[in-house]
Protein backbone atom coordinates (compact mmCIF):
# COMPACT_ATOMS: atom_id res chain seq x y z
CA UNK A 1 0.00 0.00 0.00
CA UNK A 2 1.08 3.55 -0.76
CA UNK A 3 -0.29 6.35 1.44
CA UNK A 4 0.83 9.96 1.32
CA UNK A 5 -0.19 13.31 2.75
CA UNK A 6 0.87 14.81 -0.57
CA UNK A 7 1.84 13.51 -4.01
CA UNK A 8 2.80 9.95 -4.95
CA UNK A 9 5.13 9.10 -7.81
CA UNK A 10 6.31 5.65 -8.94
CA UNK A 11 7.74 3.90 -11.99
CA UNK A 12 6.46 0.62 -13.45
CA UNK A 13 4.97 -1.77 -10.87
CA UNK A 14 4.65 -5.57 -10.89
CA UNK A 15 2.84 -6.81 -7.77
CA UNK A 16 0.20 -9.14 -6.38
CA UNK A 17 -1.98 -6.11 -5.62
CA UNK A 18 -1.55 -2.34 -5.45
CA UNK A 19 -3.50 0.18 -3.42
CA UNK A 20 -2.74 3.89 -2.98
CA UNK A 21 -4.22 6.95 -1.31
CA UNK A 22 -2.96 10.51 -1.65
CA UNK A 23 -4.10 14.00 -0.72
CA UNK A 24 -2.17 15.25 -3.74
CA UNK A 25 -1.59 13.93 -7.25
CA UNK A 26 -0.53 10.41 -8.28
CA UNK A 27 1.83 9.81 -11.20
CA UNK A 28 2.97 6.33 -12.18
CA UNK A 29 4.07 4.04 -14.99
CA UNK A 30 2.61 0.77 -16.21
CA UNK A 31 1.06 -1.52 -13.58
CA UNK A 32 0.82 -5.31 -13.73
CA UNK A 33 -0.98 -6.93 -10.78
CA UNK A 34 -2.22 -10.43 -10.03
CA UNK A 35 -5.51 -9.59 -8.32
CA UNK A 36 -6.31 -5.90 -7.87
CA UNK A 37 -5.35 -2.25 -8.42
CA UNK A 38 -7.15 0.43 -6.45
CA UNK A 39 -6.46 4.02 -5.55
CA UNK A 40 -7.85 7.37 -4.50
CA UNK A 41 -6.40 10.87 -4.82
CA UNK A 42 -7.53 14.43 -4.27
CA UNK A 43 -5.26 15.48 -7.13
CA UNK A 44 -5.00 14.14 -10.65
CA UNK A 45 -4.22 10.45 -11.25
CA UNK A 46 -1.94 9.82 -14.25
CA UNK A 47 -0.85 6.23 -14.96
CA UNK A 48 0.27 4.05 -17.86
CA UNK A 49 -1.27 0.74 -18.89
CA UNK A 50 -2.93 -1.30 -16.13
CA UNK A 51 -3.23 -5.10 -16.41
CA UNK A 52 -4.82 -7.18 -13.64
CA UNK A 53 -5.17 -10.95 -13.64
CA UNK A 54 -5.59 -13.83 -13.58
CA UNK A 55 -6.46 -13.44 -9.92
CA UNK A 56 -9.82 -12.06 -8.78
CA UNK A 57 -10.40 -9.16 -6.36
CA UNK A 58 -12.28 -9.42 -3.07
CA UNK A 59 -16.01 -10.18 -3.51
CA UNK A 60 -18.03 -7.17 -4.75
CA UNK A 61 -14.80 -5.27 -5.45
CA UNK A 62 -13.15 -4.18 -8.70
CA UNK A 63 -10.10 -5.58 -10.47
CA UNK A 64 -9.28 -1.93 -11.17
CA UNK A 65 -10.94 0.88 -9.22
CA UNK A 66 -9.66 4.46 -9.33
CA UNK A 67 -11.17 7.65 -7.88
CA UNK A 68 -9.93 11.23 -8.13
CA UNK A 69 -11.41 14.56 -7.13
CA UNK A 70 -9.53 16.17 -10.04
CA UNK A 71 -9.07 13.93 -13.11
CA UNK A 72 -7.93 10.48 -14.26
CA UNK A 73 -5.67 9.73 -17.23
CA UNK A 74 -4.57 6.14 -17.89
CA UNK A 75 -3.48 3.96 -20.79
CA UNK A 76 -5.05 0.63 -21.74
CA UNK A 77 -6.80 -1.06 -18.80
CA UNK A 78 -7.80 -4.72 -18.51
CA UNK A 79 -9.06 -6.73 -15.57
CA UNK A 80 -10.23 -10.25 -14.82
CA UNK A 81 -13.29 -8.80 -13.09
CA UNK A 82 -14.86 -5.33 -13.07
CA UNK A 83 -13.07 -2.06 -13.78
CA UNK A 84 -14.31 1.34 -12.66
CA UNK A 85 -13.40 5.02 -12.54
CA UNK A 86 -14.86 7.96 -10.62
CA UNK A 87 -13.79 11.59 -10.92
CA UNK A 88 -15.32 15.05 -10.69
CA UNK A 89 -13.09 16.11 -13.59
CA UNK A 90 -12.23 14.46 -16.91
CA UNK A 91 -11.53 10.79 -17.61
CA UNK A 92 -9.16 9.83 -20.43
CA UNK A 93 -8.29 6.18 -21.10
CA UNK A 94 -7.00 3.83 -23.74
CA UNK A 95 -8.80 0.58 -24.51
CA UNK A 96 -10.86 -0.92 -21.66
CA UNK A 97 -11.48 -4.63 -21.14
CA UNK A 98 -13.28 -6.38 -18.28
CA UNK A 99 -15.48 -9.39 -17.61
CA UNK A 100 -18.88 -8.16 -16.43
CA UNK A 101 -18.63 -4.37 -15.95
CA UNK A 102 -16.89 -1.24 -17.17
CA UNK A 103 -18.09 1.73 -15.10
CA UNK A 104 -17.22 5.42 -15.51
CA UNK A 105 -18.79 7.96 -13.16
CA UNK A 106 -17.46 11.32 -14.31
CA UNK A 107 -18.27 14.97 -13.76
CA UNK A 108 -16.44 16.27 -16.83
CA UNK A 109 -15.63 14.76 -20.22
CA UNK A 110 -15.09 11.05 -20.89
CA UNK A 111 -12.75 9.87 -23.65
CA UNK A 112 -11.91 6.18 -24.09
CA UNK A 113 -10.61 3.74 -26.65
CA UNK A 114 -12.46 0.52 -27.41
CA UNK A 115 -14.53 -1.11 -24.65
CA UNK A 116 -15.00 -4.86 -24.27
CA UNK A 117 -16.85 -6.98 -21.71
CA UNK A 118 -18.27 -10.49 -21.72
CA UNK A 119 -21.37 -10.99 -23.86
CA UNK A 120 -23.56 -10.65 -20.75
CA UNK A 121 -21.51 -7.78 -19.31
CA UNK A 122 -22.33 -4.12 -18.93
CA UNK A 123 -20.95 -0.68 -19.76
CA UNK A 124 -22.23 2.14 -17.56
CA UNK A 125 -21.23 5.80 -18.07
CA UNK A 126 -22.84 8.49 -15.95
CA UNK A 127 -22.25 11.42 -13.61
CA UNK A 128 -19.87 11.42 -10.63
CA UNK A 129 -22.72 12.36 -8.31
CA UNK A 130 -23.84 8.74 -8.51
CA UNK A 131 -20.51 7.69 -6.97
CA UNK A 132 -21.13 9.95 -3.99
CA UNK A 133 -24.75 8.84 -3.62
CA UNK A 134 -23.62 5.19 -3.53
CA UNK A 135 -21.21 5.70 -0.63
CA UNK A 136 -18.07 6.71 -2.49
CA UNK A 137 -17.37 9.67 -0.20
CA UNK A 138 -17.27 7.32 2.82
CA UNK A 139 -15.10 4.68 1.11
CA UNK A 140 -18.09 2.32 1.11
CA UNK A 141 -19.00 2.47 -2.56
CA UNK A 142 -21.72 0.01 -3.56
CA UNK A 143 -21.86 -0.42 -7.34
CA UNK A 144 -25.21 -2.20 -7.14
CA UNK A 145 -26.85 1.04 -5.94
CA UNK A 146 -25.66 2.76 -9.11
CA UNK A 147 -26.59 -0.04 -11.47
CA UNK A 148 -30.13 -0.16 -10.09
CA UNK A 149 -30.75 3.46 -11.15
CA UNK A 150 -31.21 5.23 -14.46
CA UNK A 151 -27.95 6.86 -15.52
CA UNK A 152 -27.57 10.52 -14.49
CA UNK A 153 -26.06 12.60 -17.28
CA UNK A 154 -22.50 13.84 -16.93
CA UNK A 155 -21.77 17.56 -17.15
CA UNK A 156 -19.54 16.96 -20.17
CA UNK A 157 -19.21 14.91 -23.33
CA UNK A 158 -18.62 11.20 -23.92
CA UNK A 159 -16.31 10.10 -26.74
CA UNK A 160 -15.55 6.43 -27.45
CA UNK A 161 -12.70 6.07 -29.95
CA UNK A 162 -13.15 2.43 -30.83
CA UNK A 163 -15.70 -0.36 -31.08
CA UNK A 164 -17.78 -1.46 -28.08
CA UNK A 165 -18.78 -5.06 -27.41
CA UNK A 166 -20.94 -5.79 -24.35
CA UNK A 167 -24.34 -7.02 -23.21
CA UNK A 168 -25.94 -3.82 -21.89
CA UNK A 169 -24.56 -0.42 -22.93
CA UNK A 170 -25.72 2.60 -20.93
CA UNK A 171 -24.29 6.10 -21.38
CA UNK A 172 -25.71 9.52 -20.46
CA UNK A 173 -23.79 12.57 -21.67
CA UNK A 174 -24.72 16.07 -20.59
CA UNK A 175 -23.12 17.39 -23.77
CA UNK A 176 -22.23 15.50 -26.96
CA UNK A 177 -21.99 11.74 -27.38
CA UNK A 178 -19.64 10.31 -30.00
CA UNK A 179 -19.25 6.57 -30.55
CA UNK A 180 -18.31 4.11 -33.26
CA UNK A 181 -19.68 0.62 -33.69
CA UNK A 182 -21.52 -0.83 -30.69
CA UNK A 183 -22.51 -4.48 -30.46
CA UNK A 184 -24.78 -5.31 -27.53
CA UNK A 185 -28.06 -6.89 -26.54
CA UNK A 186 -29.43 -3.53 -25.35
CA UNK A 187 -28.26 0.05 -25.94
CA UNK A 188 -29.54 2.94 -23.82
CA UNK A 189 -27.86 6.26 -24.60
CA UNK A 190 -28.60 9.95 -24.28
CA UNK A 191 -26.89 13.24 -25.10
CA UNK A 192 -27.68 16.77 -24.02
CA UNK A 193 -25.95 17.90 -27.20
CA UNK A 194 -25.32 16.17 -30.52
CA UNK A 195 -25.07 12.38 -30.82
CA UNK A 196 -22.51 11.36 -33.47
CA UNK A 197 -22.61 7.74 -34.65
CA UNK A 198 -19.43 6.75 -36.46
CA UNK A 199 -20.38 3.11 -36.86
CA UNK A 200 -23.22 0.63 -36.74
CA UNK A 201 -25.11 0.23 -33.47
CA UNK A 202 -26.25 -3.39 -33.44
CA UNK A 203 -28.62 -4.55 -30.68
CA UNK A 204 -32.02 -6.10 -30.17
CA UNK A 205 -33.18 -2.94 -28.40
CA UNK A 206 -31.70 0.53 -29.08
CA UNK A 207 -32.78 3.76 -27.37
CA UNK A 208 -31.04 7.05 -28.19
CA UNK A 209 -32.23 10.45 -27.00
CA UNK A 210 -30.39 13.62 -28.01
CA UNK A 211 -30.87 17.24 -29.09
CA UNK A 212 -29.46 16.41 -32.52
CA UNK A 213 -28.07 13.41 -34.43
PDB file of C-alpha atoms in Angstrom:
ATOM      1  CA  UNK A   1       0.000   0.000   0.000  1.00  0.00           C
ATOM      2  CA  UNK A   2       1.085   3.553  -0.761  1.00  0.00           C
ATOM      3  CA  UNK A   3      -0.285   6.347   1.441  1.00  0.00           C
ATOM      4  CA  UNK A   4       0.830   9.962   1.324  1.00  0.00           C
ATOM      5  CA  UNK A   5      -0.187  13.307   2.749  1.00  0.00           C
ATOM      6  CA  UNK A   6       0.871  14.809  -0.571  1.00  0.00           C
ATOM      7  CA  UNK A   7       1.841  13.508  -4.007  1.00  0.00           C
ATOM      8  CA  UNK A   8       2.802   9.952  -4.946  1.00  0.00           C
ATOM      9  CA  UNK A   9       5.133   9.099  -7.814  1.00  0.00           C
ATOM     10  CA  UNK A  10       6.308   5.655  -8.939  1.00  0.00           C
ATOM     11  CA  UNK A  11       7.739   3.895 -11.993  1.00  0.00           C
ATOM     12  CA  UNK A  12       6.464   0.621 -13.446  1.00  0.00           C
ATOM     13  CA  UNK A  13       4.973  -1.771 -10.865  1.00  0.00           C
ATOM     14  CA  UNK A  14       4.649  -5.569 -10.887  1.00  0.00           C
ATOM     15  CA  UNK A  15       2.842  -6.808  -7.771  1.00  0.00           C
ATOM     16  CA  UNK A  16       0.197  -9.138  -6.382  1.00  0.00           C
ATOM     17  CA  UNK A  17      -1.979  -6.108  -5.618  1.00  0.00           C
ATOM     18  CA  UNK A  18      -1.546  -2.343  -5.453  1.00  0.00           C
ATOM     19  CA  UNK A  19      -3.504   0.184  -3.419  1.00  0.00           C
ATOM     20  CA  UNK A  20      -2.742   3.887  -2.976  1.00  0.00           C
ATOM     21  CA  UNK A  21      -4.224   6.951  -1.313  1.00  0.00           C
ATOM     22  CA  UNK A  22      -2.957  10.506  -1.654  1.00  0.00           C
ATOM     23  CA  UNK A  23      -4.098  13.998  -0.717  1.00  0.00           C
ATOM     24  CA  UNK A  24      -2.165  15.251  -3.742  1.00  0.00           C
ATOM     25  CA  UNK A  25      -1.591  13.927  -7.254  1.00  0.00           C
ATOM     26  CA  UNK A  26      -0.532  10.414  -8.278  1.00  0.00           C
ATOM     27  CA  UNK A  27       1.831   9.813 -11.203  1.00  0.00           C
ATOM     28  CA  UNK A  28       2.971   6.326 -12.184  1.00  0.00           C
ATOM     29  CA  UNK A  29       4.066   4.038 -14.988  1.00  0.00           C
ATOM     30  CA  UNK A  30       2.613   0.765 -16.209  1.00  0.00           C
ATOM     31  CA  UNK A  31       1.065  -1.517 -13.582  1.00  0.00           C
ATOM     32  CA  UNK A  32       0.816  -5.312 -13.728  1.00  0.00           C
ATOM     33  CA  UNK A  33      -0.980  -6.934 -10.784  1.00  0.00           C
ATOM     34  CA  UNK A  34      -2.216 -10.431 -10.027  1.00  0.00           C
ATOM     35  CA  UNK A  35      -5.506  -9.591  -8.317  1.00  0.00           C
ATOM     36  CA  UNK A  36      -6.308  -5.898  -7.868  1.00  0.00           C
ATOM     37  CA  UNK A  37      -5.348  -2.245  -8.417  1.00  0.00           C
ATOM     38  CA  UNK A  38      -7.153   0.429  -6.449  1.00  0.00           C
ATOM     39  CA  UNK A  39      -6.462   4.018  -5.550  1.00  0.00           C
ATOM     40  CA  UNK A  40      -7.849   7.374  -4.496  1.00  0.00           C
ATOM     41  CA  UNK A  41      -6.405  10.875  -4.818  1.00  0.00           C
ATOM     42  CA  UNK A  42      -7.526  14.432  -4.267  1.00  0.00           C
ATOM     43  CA  UNK A  43      -5.260  15.478  -7.127  1.00  0.00           C
ATOM     44  CA  UNK A  44      -5.000  14.136 -10.655  1.00  0.00           C
ATOM     45  CA  UNK A  45      -4.222  10.453 -11.255  1.00  0.00           C
ATOM     46  CA  UNK A  46      -1.942   9.819 -14.250  1.00  0.00           C
ATOM     47  CA  UNK A  47      -0.850   6.232 -14.957  1.00  0.00           C
ATOM     48  CA  UNK A  48       0.268   4.052 -17.864  1.00  0.00           C
ATOM     49  CA  UNK A  49      -1.269   0.744 -18.893  1.00  0.00           C
ATOM     50  CA  UNK A  50      -2.933  -1.304 -16.133  1.00  0.00           C
ATOM     51  CA  UNK A  51      -3.229  -5.095 -16.406  1.00  0.00           C
ATOM     52  CA  UNK A  52      -4.820  -7.176 -13.642  1.00  0.00           C
ATOM     53  CA  UNK A  53      -5.174 -10.953 -13.642  1.00  0.00           C
ATOM     54  CA  UNK A  54      -5.587 -13.828 -13.583  1.00  0.00           C
ATOM     55  CA  UNK A  55      -6.458 -13.442  -9.916  1.00  0.00           C
ATOM     56  CA  UNK A  56      -9.820 -12.058  -8.777  1.00  0.00           C
ATOM     57  CA  UNK A  57     -10.401  -9.162  -6.359  1.00  0.00           C
ATOM     58  CA  UNK A  58     -12.279  -9.423  -3.073  1.00  0.00           C
ATOM     59  CA  UNK A  59     -16.014 -10.184  -3.513  1.00  0.00           C
ATOM     60  CA  UNK A  60     -18.028  -7.167  -4.747  1.00  0.00           C
ATOM     61  CA  UNK A  61     -14.801  -5.272  -5.452  1.00  0.00           C
ATOM     62  CA  UNK A  62     -13.151  -4.182  -8.699  1.00  0.00           C
ATOM     63  CA  UNK A  63     -10.096  -5.576 -10.467  1.00  0.00           C
ATOM     64  CA  UNK A  64      -9.275  -1.929 -11.175  1.00  0.00           C
ATOM     65  CA  UNK A  65     -10.936   0.876  -9.225  1.00  0.00           C
ATOM     66  CA  UNK A  66      -9.660   4.461  -9.330  1.00  0.00           C
ATOM     67  CA  UNK A  67     -11.174   7.646  -7.878  1.00  0.00           C
ATOM     68  CA  UNK A  68      -9.929  11.232  -8.125  1.00  0.00           C
ATOM     69  CA  UNK A  69     -11.411  14.557  -7.133  1.00  0.00           C
ATOM     70  CA  UNK A  70      -9.527  16.172 -10.043  1.00  0.00           C
ATOM     71  CA  UNK A  71      -9.071  13.933 -13.111  1.00  0.00           C
ATOM     72  CA  UNK A  72      -7.933  10.476 -14.260  1.00  0.00           C
ATOM     73  CA  UNK A  73      -5.668   9.732 -17.228  1.00  0.00           C
ATOM     74  CA  UNK A  74      -4.575   6.136 -17.893  1.00  0.00           C
ATOM     75  CA  UNK A  75      -3.478   3.957 -20.790  1.00  0.00           C
ATOM     76  CA  UNK A  76      -5.049   0.634 -21.739  1.00  0.00           C
ATOM     77  CA  UNK A  77      -6.803  -1.056 -18.796  1.00  0.00           C
ATOM     78  CA  UNK A  78      -7.797  -4.717 -18.514  1.00  0.00           C
ATOM     79  CA  UNK A  79      -9.061  -6.730 -15.571  1.00  0.00           C
ATOM     80  CA  UNK A  80     -10.234 -10.251 -14.817  1.00  0.00           C
ATOM     81  CA  UNK A  81     -13.287  -8.800 -13.093  1.00  0.00           C
ATOM     82  CA  UNK A  82     -14.864  -5.326 -13.066  1.00  0.00           C
ATOM     83  CA  UNK A  83     -13.066  -2.062 -13.777  1.00  0.00           C
ATOM     84  CA  UNK A  84     -14.313   1.342 -12.662  1.00  0.00           C
ATOM     85  CA  UNK A  85     -13.403   5.023 -12.544  1.00  0.00           C
ATOM     86  CA  UNK A  86     -14.856   7.958 -10.619  1.00  0.00           C
ATOM     87  CA  UNK A  87     -13.793  11.586 -10.916  1.00  0.00           C
ATOM     88  CA  UNK A  88     -15.316  15.051 -10.688  1.00  0.00           C
ATOM     89  CA  UNK A  89     -13.088  16.109 -13.590  1.00  0.00           C
ATOM     90  CA  UNK A  90     -12.226  14.463 -16.911  1.00  0.00           C
ATOM     91  CA  UNK A  91     -11.533  10.788 -17.607  1.00  0.00           C
ATOM     92  CA  UNK A  92      -9.159   9.833 -20.428  1.00  0.00           C
ATOM     93  CA  UNK A  93      -8.287   6.182 -21.097  1.00  0.00           C
ATOM     94  CA  UNK A  94      -7.001   3.828 -23.737  1.00  0.00           C
ATOM     95  CA  UNK A  95      -8.800   0.581 -24.513  1.00  0.00           C
ATOM     96  CA  UNK A  96     -10.857  -0.918 -21.665  1.00  0.00           C
ATOM     97  CA  UNK A  97     -11.482  -4.633 -21.144  1.00  0.00           C
ATOM     98  CA  UNK A  98     -13.278  -6.375 -18.276  1.00  0.00           C
ATOM     99  CA  UNK A  99     -15.478  -9.385 -17.606  1.00  0.00           C
ATOM    100  CA  UNK A 100     -18.876  -8.162 -16.431  1.00  0.00           C
ATOM    101  CA  UNK A 101     -18.628  -4.371 -15.945  1.00  0.00           C
ATOM    102  CA  UNK A 102     -16.886  -1.242 -17.166  1.00  0.00           C
ATOM    103  CA  UNK A 103     -18.087   1.732 -15.098  1.00  0.00           C
ATOM    104  CA  UNK A 104     -17.215   5.417 -15.513  1.00  0.00           C
ATOM    105  CA  UNK A 105     -18.794   7.959 -13.157  1.00  0.00           C
ATOM    106  CA  UNK A 106     -17.460  11.315 -14.305  1.00  0.00           C
ATOM    107  CA  UNK A 107     -18.273  14.974 -13.760  1.00  0.00           C
ATOM    108  CA  UNK A 108     -16.443  16.265 -16.832  1.00  0.00           C
ATOM    109  CA  UNK A 109     -15.630  14.756 -20.216  1.00  0.00           C
ATOM    110  CA  UNK A 110     -15.085  11.052 -20.887  1.00  0.00           C
ATOM    111  CA  UNK A 111     -12.748   9.871 -23.651  1.00  0.00           C
ATOM    112  CA  UNK A 112     -11.908   6.180 -24.085  1.00  0.00           C
ATOM    113  CA  UNK A 113     -10.612   3.742 -26.651  1.00  0.00           C
ATOM    114  CA  UNK A 114     -12.456   0.518 -27.415  1.00  0.00           C
ATOM    115  CA  UNK A 115     -14.528  -1.108 -24.653  1.00  0.00           C
ATOM    116  CA  UNK A 116     -14.999  -4.862 -24.269  1.00  0.00           C
ATOM    117  CA  UNK A 117     -16.848  -6.981 -21.707  1.00  0.00           C
ATOM    118  CA  UNK A 118     -18.269 -10.487 -21.722  1.00  0.00           C
ATOM    119  CA  UNK A 119     -21.367 -10.990 -23.860  1.00  0.00           C
ATOM    120  CA  UNK A 120     -23.562 -10.648 -20.753  1.00  0.00           C
ATOM    121  CA  UNK A 121     -21.511  -7.784 -19.309  1.00  0.00           C
ATOM    122  CA  UNK A 122     -22.334  -4.118 -18.930  1.00  0.00           C
ATOM    123  CA  UNK A 123     -20.948  -0.682 -19.761  1.00  0.00           C
ATOM    124  CA  UNK A 124     -22.235   2.140 -17.560  1.00  0.00           C
ATOM    125  CA  UNK A 125     -21.230   5.796 -18.071  1.00  0.00           C
ATOM    126  CA  UNK A 126     -22.843   8.487 -15.948  1.00  0.00           C
ATOM    127  CA  UNK A 127     -22.249  11.421 -13.613  1.00  0.00           C
ATOM    128  CA  UNK A 128     -19.873  11.424 -10.635  1.00  0.00           C
ATOM    129  CA  UNK A 129     -22.722  12.361  -8.310  1.00  0.00           C
ATOM    130  CA  UNK A 130     -23.842   8.741  -8.515  1.00  0.00           C
ATOM    131  CA  UNK A 131     -20.512   7.692  -6.969  1.00  0.00           C
ATOM    132  CA  UNK A 132     -21.132   9.954  -3.986  1.00  0.00           C
ATOM    133  CA  UNK A 133     -24.747   8.837  -3.619  1.00  0.00           C
ATOM    134  CA  UNK A 134     -23.619   5.193  -3.532  1.00  0.00           C
ATOM    135  CA  UNK A 135     -21.213   5.697  -0.630  1.00  0.00           C
ATOM    136  CA  UNK A 136     -18.073   6.715  -2.492  1.00  0.00           C
ATOM    137  CA  UNK A 137     -17.366   9.671  -0.198  1.00  0.00           C
ATOM    138  CA  UNK A 138     -17.266   7.317   2.815  1.00  0.00           C
ATOM    139  CA  UNK A 139     -15.096   4.679   1.107  1.00  0.00           C
ATOM    140  CA  UNK A 140     -18.086   2.322   1.114  1.00  0.00           C
ATOM    141  CA  UNK A 141     -18.999   2.474  -2.556  1.00  0.00           C
ATOM    142  CA  UNK A 142     -21.716   0.014  -3.560  1.00  0.00           C
ATOM    143  CA  UNK A 143     -21.862  -0.417  -7.339  1.00  0.00           C
ATOM    144  CA  UNK A 144     -25.206  -2.202  -7.136  1.00  0.00           C
ATOM    145  CA  UNK A 145     -26.849   1.035  -5.940  1.00  0.00           C
ATOM    146  CA  UNK A 146     -25.658   2.761  -9.112  1.00  0.00           C
ATOM    147  CA  UNK A 147     -26.592  -0.038 -11.471  1.00  0.00           C
ATOM    148  CA  UNK A 148     -30.127  -0.156 -10.089  1.00  0.00           C
ATOM    149  CA  UNK A 149     -30.749   3.462 -11.154  1.00  0.00           C
ATOM    150  CA  UNK A 150     -31.213   5.227 -14.456  1.00  0.00           C
ATOM    151  CA  UNK A 151     -27.952   6.856 -15.519  1.00  0.00           C
ATOM    152  CA  UNK A 152     -27.573  10.519 -14.486  1.00  0.00           C
ATOM    153  CA  UNK A 153     -26.057  12.603 -17.276  1.00  0.00           C
ATOM    154  CA  UNK A 154     -22.496  13.845 -16.929  1.00  0.00           C
ATOM    155  CA  UNK A 155     -21.768  17.561 -17.148  1.00  0.00           C
ATOM    156  CA  UNK A 156     -19.541  16.963 -20.174  1.00  0.00           C
ATOM    157  CA  UNK A 157     -19.214  14.908 -23.327  1.00  0.00           C
ATOM    158  CA  UNK A 158     -18.620  11.197 -23.923  1.00  0.00           C
ATOM    159  CA  UNK A 159     -16.306  10.099 -26.743  1.00  0.00           C
ATOM    160  CA  UNK A 160     -15.549   6.431 -27.450  1.00  0.00           C
ATOM    161  CA  UNK A 161     -12.695   6.072 -29.946  1.00  0.00           C
ATOM    162  CA  UNK A 162     -13.146   2.434 -30.832  1.00  0.00           C
ATOM    163  CA  UNK A 163     -15.704  -0.357 -31.075  1.00  0.00           C
ATOM    164  CA  UNK A 164     -17.785  -1.460 -28.084  1.00  0.00           C
ATOM    165  CA  UNK A 165     -18.780  -5.059 -27.408  1.00  0.00           C
ATOM    166  CA  UNK A 166     -20.939  -5.795 -24.354  1.00  0.00           C
ATOM    167  CA  UNK A 167     -24.340  -7.017 -23.209  1.00  0.00           C
ATOM    168  CA  UNK A 168     -25.935  -3.816 -21.894  1.00  0.00           C
ATOM    169  CA  UNK A 169     -24.562  -0.418 -22.932  1.00  0.00           C
ATOM    170  CA  UNK A 170     -25.721   2.602 -20.928  1.00  0.00           C
ATOM    171  CA  UNK A 171     -24.295   6.104 -21.383  1.00  0.00           C
ATOM    172  CA  UNK A 172     -25.707   9.517 -20.455  1.00  0.00           C
ATOM    173  CA  UNK A 173     -23.788  12.567 -21.668  1.00  0.00           C
ATOM    174  CA  UNK A 174     -24.720  16.068 -20.595  1.00  0.00           C
ATOM    175  CA  UNK A 175     -23.119  17.390 -23.773  1.00  0.00           C
ATOM    176  CA  UNK A 176     -22.226  15.499 -26.958  1.00  0.00           C
ATOM    177  CA  UNK A 177     -21.992  11.739 -27.384  1.00  0.00           C
ATOM    178  CA  UNK A 178     -19.636  10.305 -30.005  1.00  0.00           C
ATOM    179  CA  UNK A 179     -19.253   6.568 -30.549  1.00  0.00           C
ATOM    180  CA  UNK A 180     -18.312   4.114 -33.260  1.00  0.00           C
ATOM    181  CA  UNK A 181     -19.675   0.615 -33.691  1.00  0.00           C
ATOM    182  CA  UNK A 182     -21.518  -0.829 -30.694  1.00  0.00           C
ATOM    183  CA  UNK A 183     -22.505  -4.481 -30.455  1.00  0.00           C
ATOM    184  CA  UNK A 184     -24.783  -5.312 -27.528  1.00  0.00           C
ATOM    185  CA  UNK A 185     -28.065  -6.888 -26.544  1.00  0.00           C
ATOM    186  CA  UNK A 186     -29.430  -3.528 -25.349  1.00  0.00           C
ATOM    187  CA  UNK A 187     -28.263   0.048 -25.939  1.00  0.00           C
ATOM    188  CA  UNK A 188     -29.545   2.936 -23.815  1.00  0.00           C
ATOM    189  CA  UNK A 189     -27.862   6.257 -24.605  1.00  0.00           C
ATOM    190  CA  UNK A 190     -28.601   9.951 -24.282  1.00  0.00           C
ATOM    191  CA  UNK A 191     -26.887  13.238 -25.100  1.00  0.00           C
ATOM    192  CA  UNK A 192     -27.680  16.768 -24.023  1.00  0.00           C
ATOM    193  CA  UNK A 193     -25.948  17.904 -27.203  1.00  0.00           C
ATOM    194  CA  UNK A 194     -25.324  16.167 -30.519  1.00  0.00           C
ATOM    195  CA  UNK A 195     -25.066  12.384 -30.825  1.00  0.00           C
ATOM    196  CA  UNK A 196     -22.513  11.363 -33.467  1.00  0.00           C
ATOM    197  CA  UNK A 197     -22.614   7.739 -34.655  1.00  0.00           C
ATOM    198  CA  UNK A 198     -19.429   6.753 -36.459  1.00  0.00           C
ATOM    199  CA  UNK A 199     -20.384   3.111 -36.856  1.00  0.00           C
ATOM    200  CA  UNK A 200     -23.225   0.633 -36.736  1.00  0.00           C
ATOM    201  CA  UNK A 201     -25.108   0.233 -33.474  1.00  0.00           C
ATOM    202  CA  UNK A 202     -26.251  -3.388 -33.440  1.00  0.00           C
ATOM    203  CA  UNK A 203     -28.623  -4.548 -30.682  1.00  0.00           C
ATOM    204  CA  UNK A 204     -32.025  -6.105 -30.174  1.00  0.00           C
ATOM    205  CA  UNK A 205     -33.183  -2.940 -28.403  1.00  0.00           C
ATOM    206  CA  UNK A 206     -31.705   0.527 -29.084  1.00  0.00           C
ATOM    207  CA  UNK A 207     -32.778   3.762 -27.370  1.00  0.00           C
ATOM    208  CA  UNK A 208     -31.041   7.046 -28.188  1.00  0.00           C
ATOM    209  CA  UNK A 209     -32.234  10.453 -26.998  1.00  0.00           C
ATOM    210  CA  UNK A 210     -30.390  13.618 -28.014  1.00  0.00           C
ATOM    211  CA  UNK A 211     -30.873  17.243 -29.087  1.00  0.00           C
ATOM    212  CA  UNK A 212     -29.460  16.406 -32.524  1.00  0.00           C
ATOM    213  CA  UNK A 213     -28.070  13.410 -34.433  1.00  0.00           C
TER     214      UNK A 213
END
